[in-house]
Coordinates of C-alpha atoms in Angstrom, one line a residue:
M1 CA 7.7 -12.0 3.5
L2 CA 6.1 -9.1 5.2
D3 CA 4.2 -9.6 8.4
M4 CA 1.2 -7.5 9.0
I5 CA 0.7 -5.9 12.4
E6 CA -2.7 -5.2 13.8
I7 CA -2.9 -1.7 15.1
P8 CA -5.7 -0.9 17.4
L9 CA -7.7 2.0 16.0
S10 CA -7.6 3.8 19.3
L11 CA -3.8 3.8 19.1
A12 CA -3.9 5.3 15.6
H13 CA -5.5 8.5 16.7
F14 CA -2.6 9.6 18.8
R15 CA -0.9 12.9 17.9
L16 CA 1.9 14.9 19.4
P17 CA 0.9 16.8 22.5
D18 CA 0.4 20.5 21.9
A19 CA 3.6 21.4 23.8
V20 CA 5.7 19.0 21.9
Q21 CA 4.1 20.2 18.6
A22 CA 4.9 23.8 19.6
R23 CA 8.5 22.8 20.4
L24 CA 8.9 21.1 17.0
Q25 CA 7.4 24.1 15.3
H26 CA 9.7 26.5 17.2
L27 CA 12.8 24.5 16.2
L28 CA 11.6 24.3 12.5
D29 CA 10.8 28.0 12.4
R30 CA 14.3 28.9 13.7
Q31 CA 15.8 26.7 11.1
D32 CA 13.7 28.2 8.4
M33 CA 14.9 31.7 9.4
G34 CA 18.4 30.5 8.7
E35 CA 19.5 30.1 12.3
P36 CA 21.7 27.0 12.6
L37 CA 20.6 24.7 15.3
P38 CA 23.1 23.2 17.7
P39 CA 23.6 19.5 17.2
E40 CA 21.4 18.6 20.2
E41 CA 18.5 20.7 19.0
R42 CA 18.9 19.4 15.4
E43 CA 18.7 15.8 16.7
E44 CA 15.7 16.8 18.8
A45 CA 13.9 18.3 15.8
E46 CA 14.7 15.3 13.6
G47 CA 13.4 12.9 16.3
L48 CA 10.2 14.9 16.8
A49 CA 9.7 15.2 13.0
E50 CA 10.1 11.4 12.7
L51 CA 7.6 10.8 15.5
A52 CA 5.1 13.2 13.9
E53 CA 5.5 11.4 10.6
F54 CA 5.0 8.0 12.2
L55 CA 1.9 9.2 14.0
S56 CA 0.5 10.6 10.7
L57 CA 1.2 7.3 9.0
L58 CA -0.7 5.5 11.7
N59 CA -3.6 7.9 11.3
L60 CA -3.7 7.4 7.5
R61 CA -3.5 3.6 7.8
A62 CA -6.3 3.6 10.4
A63 CA -8.5 5.8 8.2
R64 CA -7.8 3.5 5.3
A65 CA -8.7 0.4 7.3
E66 CA -11.9 2.1 8.5
F67 CA -12.8 3.1 4.9
E68 CA -12.2 -0.5 3.7
K69 CA -14.6 -2.0 6.3

């Protein structure tokens, strides 16, 4: 059985800070240009991408909940 977790709508509007988003974009751009990232930076990029994806999911769920009201 799945438990539902209530997420405050104010929490769902969080996003990566501009500097963190810029860092992620920088790492992804380097990777896209064929530059292999060292393991530490690859892990950093993966973690930031996962966080960005999680925040996007929260925003989508909040928008859906707002729409269903």
